[in-house]
Amino acid sequence: MASEFIQIKCPGCGAAVSTKDTECEYCGKPVMIKNFNSIASMSMPELNKYVGSYKREIDRNGDNSAINKSIAMCYLKLKQYKQAEDYFQKAMLDDFDDSENYFYAAVCLLEGKKAFLSNKSTITQIETFINDAISIESKGVYYYFMAYIKFDYYKRKSFRTKPDYIECLNQAIRNNLSRMDAEQMFKIIGVTMPHELVPFLQAAP
């Protein structure tokens, strides 16, 4: 469960650590992957090593939301989007109050492609996940991701939608969207930021 901390081996060096630890006190490497920044510089072999270590811990201790989220983040970095989405959804089951699980699951559904190339059922599921994330926590980056969907899928296809992408952008600014969050979001998605969304960053810190 979300509040249950268990003893595991550090994926980096094998030392005894806990799922409550962010970094290993022995090797200094991440223990639990709580955000994309912590694995941004990891190589593919290292990410695969982490995935293998986490899966062994699940075999020993059963499902754990922190471990499932960590596996999902590794898969997202590896661009294995379907596997990443599956593990984010597993993490949701044990920790339905973690808004990031819903946000990253929505990102995975794009599969590294522009929203314009997705079908309507995928876009609907993305919107559901993002609205779930927003209902838990109103982060600017969540509204900004919704603005991207509203622009790249709805606006570019001349489909009506409410709220539109401009309303979502304004909400993002009101909810403290930072320039860094906006830029990192597009790195995670794996597409270029549309120039129509750039001017709004002038209002972001």
Short mmCIF file of C-alpha atoms in Angstrom, two decimals:
data_model
loop_
_atom_site.label_atom_id
_atom_site.label_comp_id
_atom_site.label_asym_id
_atom_site.label_seq_id
_atom_site.Cartn_x
_atom_site.Cartn_y
_atom_site.Cartn_z
CA MET A 1 0.00 0.00 0.00
CA ALA A 2 1.03 3.64 -0.37
CA SER A 3 1.93 4.10 3.32
CA GLU A 4 3.69 0.74 3.70
CA PHE A 5 7.47 1.00 3.70
CA ILE A 6 9.37 -2.22 3.15
CA GLN A 7 13.02 -3.24 3.23
CA ILE A 8 14.57 -3.84 -0.18
CA LYS A 9 17.99 -3.99 -1.80
CA CYS A 10 19.36 -0.86 -3.46
CA PRO A 11 19.03 -1.32 -7.24
CA GLY A 12 22.40 0.39 -7.62
CA CYS A 13 24.66 -1.44 -5.14
CA GLY A 14 22.54 -4.08 -3.41
CA ALA A 15 22.76 -2.52 0.07
CA ALA A 16 19.83 -2.89 2.48
CA VAL A 17 17.55 0.14 2.10
CA SER A 18 13.85 1.00 2.42
CA THR A 19 11.16 2.10 -0.01
CA LYS A 20 10.96 5.32 2.01
CA ASP A 21 14.51 6.21 0.89
CA THR A 22 15.03 8.48 -2.09
CA GLU A 23 18.80 7.92 -2.35
CA CYS A 24 21.06 5.12 -1.11
CA GLU A 25 23.32 6.27 1.73
CA TYR A 26 26.05 3.91 0.48
CA CYS A 27 26.26 4.54 -3.28
CA GLY A 28 24.28 7.77 -3.58
CA LYS A 29 22.10 6.42 -6.39
CA PRO A 30 18.31 6.62 -6.44
CA VAL A 31 16.42 3.96 -4.48
CA MET A 32 12.85 4.89 -5.37
CA ILE A 33 12.25 6.83 -8.59
CA LYS A 34 9.94 9.66 -7.56
CA ASN A 35 10.41 11.94 -10.58
CA PHE A 36 11.81 11.94 -14.10
CA ASN A 37 14.81 14.10 -13.16
CA SER A 38 16.31 11.37 -10.99
CA ILE A 39 16.77 9.04 -13.98
CA ALA A 40 17.31 11.61 -16.75
CA SER A 41 21.00 10.75 -17.09
CA MET A 42 20.72 6.97 -16.62
CA SER A 43 21.88 4.71 -19.45
CA MET A 44 19.70 1.98 -20.95
CA PRO A 45 21.67 -0.85 -19.25
CA GLU A 46 21.36 0.88 -15.87
CA LEU A 47 17.61 1.42 -16.32
CA ASN A 48 17.16 -2.24 -17.23
CA LYS A 49 19.16 -3.21 -14.14
CA TYR A 50 16.81 -1.11 -12.00
CA VAL A 51 13.72 -2.68 -13.59
CA GLY A 52 15.07 -6.18 -12.93
CA SER A 53 15.88 -5.32 -9.32
CA TYR A 54 12.44 -3.83 -8.68
CA LYS A 55 10.67 -6.83 -10.21
CA ARG A 56 12.61 -9.19 -7.95
CA GLU A 57 11.47 -7.15 -4.96
CA ILE A 58 7.84 -7.46 -6.09
CA ASP A 59 8.31 -11.23 -6.43
CA ARG A 60 9.60 -11.32 -2.84
CA ASN A 61 7.27 -8.82 -1.20
CA GLY A 62 4.22 -8.50 -3.45
CA ASP A 63 2.92 -5.36 -5.15
CA ASN A 64 3.98 -2.01 -3.72
CA SER A 65 2.90 1.35 -5.15
CA ALA A 66 6.33 2.99 -4.80
CA ILE A 67 8.06 0.11 -6.57
CA ASN A 68 5.44 -0.06 -9.32
CA LYS A 69 5.80 3.68 -9.90
CA SER A 70 9.60 3.34 -10.01
CA ILE A 71 9.36 0.57 -12.62
CA ALA A 72 6.93 2.70 -14.63
CA MET A 73 9.31 5.67 -14.60
CA CYS A 74 12.15 3.48 -15.85
CA TYR A 75 9.99 2.14 -18.67
CA LEU A 76 8.91 5.67 -19.58
CA LYS A 77 12.55 6.74 -19.83
CA LEU A 78 13.21 3.63 -21.97
CA LYS A 79 10.28 4.70 -24.21
CA GLN A 80 8.51 1.41 -23.56
CA TYR A 81 5.21 3.21 -23.20
CA LYS A 82 2.78 0.30 -22.90
CA GLN A 83 4.78 -1.31 -20.10
CA ALA A 84 5.11 2.06 -18.38
CA GLU A 85 1.37 2.69 -18.54
CA ASP A 86 0.64 -0.78 -17.12
CA TYR A 87 2.84 -0.11 -14.09
CA PHE A 88 1.49 3.39 -13.53
CA GLN A 89 -1.98 1.85 -13.45
CA LYS A 90 -0.80 -0.77 -10.95
CA ALA A 91 0.58 2.04 -8.79
CA MET A 92 -2.81 3.79 -8.99
CA LEU A 93 -4.53 0.77 -7.45
CA ASP A 94 -2.47 1.02 -4.26
CA ASP A 95 -2.07 4.81 -4.18
CA PHE A 96 -5.01 6.51 -5.85
CA ASP A 97 -4.06 9.83 -4.20
CA ASP A 98 -0.78 10.19 -6.14
CA SER A 99 -1.72 12.55 -8.98
CA GLU A 100 1.53 11.89 -10.83
CA ASN A 101 0.53 8.32 -11.63
CA TYR A 102 -2.43 9.63 -13.63
CA PHE A 103 -0.38 12.36 -15.32
CA TYR A 104 2.38 10.01 -16.45
CA ALA A 105 -0.11 7.34 -17.53
CA ALA A 106 -1.68 9.99 -19.78
CA VAL A 107 1.75 10.86 -21.21
CA CYS A 108 2.39 7.18 -21.96
CA LEU A 109 -0.76 6.95 -24.07
CA LEU A 110 0.79 9.31 -26.64
CA GLU A 111 3.56 6.75 -27.18
CA GLY A 112 6.11 9.44 -28.00
CA LYS A 113 3.99 10.83 -30.85
CA LYS A 114 2.13 14.08 -31.37
CA ALA A 115 -1.41 14.20 -30.02
CA PHE A 116 -2.58 14.99 -33.57
CA LEU A 117 -1.72 11.40 -34.58
CA SER A 118 -3.76 9.76 -31.81
CA ASN A 119 -7.27 8.40 -32.26
CA LYS A 120 -10.27 9.84 -30.42
CA SER A 121 -10.56 6.98 -27.91
CA THR A 122 -6.94 7.50 -26.86
CA ILE A 123 -7.46 11.24 -26.49
CA THR A 124 -10.56 10.62 -24.38
CA GLN A 125 -8.59 8.33 -22.06
CA ILE A 126 -5.79 10.91 -21.82
CA GLU A 127 -8.31 13.57 -20.83
CA THR A 128 -9.80 11.24 -18.22
CA PHE A 129 -6.38 10.61 -16.65
CA ILE A 130 -5.50 14.31 -16.65
CA ASN A 131 -8.83 15.30 -15.12
CA ASP A 132 -8.25 12.63 -12.46
CA ALA A 133 -4.81 14.12 -11.75
CA ILE A 134 -6.25 17.65 -11.52
CA SER A 135 -9.02 16.49 -9.19
CA ILE A 136 -6.32 15.28 -6.78
CA GLU A 137 -3.87 18.16 -7.20
CA SER A 138 -4.13 21.32 -9.31
CA LYS A 139 -0.63 21.53 -10.76
CA GLY A 140 0.12 23.98 -13.53
CA VAL A 141 1.87 21.35 -15.61
CA TYR A 142 -1.28 19.20 -15.66
CA TYR A 143 -3.29 22.06 -17.16
CA TYR A 144 -0.43 22.73 -19.57
CA PHE A 145 -0.50 19.13 -20.77
CA MET A 146 -4.25 19.43 -21.23
CA ALA A 147 -3.66 22.65 -23.20
CA TYR A 148 -1.30 20.73 -25.48
CA ILE A 149 -3.94 18.05 -26.09
CA LYS A 150 -6.61 20.67 -26.71
CA PHE A 151 -4.34 22.45 -29.19
CA ASP A 152 -2.59 19.65 -31.06
CA TYR A 153 -5.59 17.35 -31.37
CA TYR A 154 -8.71 19.54 -31.21
CA LYS A 155 -7.51 22.89 -32.56
CA ARG A 156 -5.41 21.44 -35.37
CA LYS A 157 -8.30 19.18 -36.46
CA SER A 158 -10.81 22.05 -36.12
CA PHE A 159 -12.84 20.11 -33.53
CA ARG A 160 -14.86 21.93 -30.91
CA THR A 161 -13.85 21.41 -27.30
CA LYS A 162 -14.60 23.05 -23.99
CA PRO A 163 -12.52 24.35 -22.35
CA ASP A 164 -10.28 25.22 -25.28
CA TYR A 165 -6.50 25.28 -25.20
CA ILE A 166 -6.29 28.99 -24.31
CA GLU A 167 -8.48 28.50 -21.25
CA CYS A 168 -6.30 25.57 -20.19
CA LEU A 169 -3.16 27.67 -20.68
CA ASN A 170 -4.58 30.41 -18.49
CA GLN A 171 -5.38 27.82 -15.84
CA ALA A 172 -1.82 26.53 -16.05
CA ILE A 173 -0.42 30.01 -15.40
CA ARG A 174 -2.85 30.57 -12.52
CA ASN A 175 -1.67 27.28 -10.99
CA ASN A 176 1.99 28.28 -10.98
CA LEU A 177 3.25 26.67 -14.18
CA SER A 178 7.01 27.14 -14.34
CA ARG A 179 9.04 27.43 -17.51
CA MET A 180 11.16 24.49 -16.36
CA ASP A 181 8.10 22.26 -15.88
CA ALA A 182 6.76 23.22 -19.30
CA GLU A 183 10.04 22.49 -21.07
CA GLN A 184 10.59 19.23 -19.22
CA MET A 185 7.04 18.11 -20.04
CA PHE A 186 7.80 18.21 -23.75
CA LYS A 187 11.08 16.36 -23.22
CA ILE A 188 9.14 13.60 -21.49
CA ILE A 189 6.46 13.54 -24.19
CA GLY A 190 9.19 13.41 -26.81
CA VAL A 191 7.80 16.02 -29.20
CA THR A 192 8.63 19.64 -30.00
CA MET A 193 6.74 22.32 -28.14
CA PRO A 194 4.27 23.97 -30.58
CA HIS A 195 5.15 27.61 -31.10
CA GLU A 196 1.53 28.51 -30.28
CA LEU A 197 2.15 27.42 -26.68
CA VAL A 198 5.47 29.23 -26.26
CA PRO A 199 4.25 32.85 -25.81
CA PHE A 200 2.28 31.84 -22.74
CA LEU A 201 5.51 30.84 -21.03
CA GLN A 202 6.41 34.53 -20.85
CA ALA A 203 3.93 34.76 -17.99
CA ALA A 204 5.44 31.75 -16.22
CA PRO A 205 8.22 32.16 -13.61
#
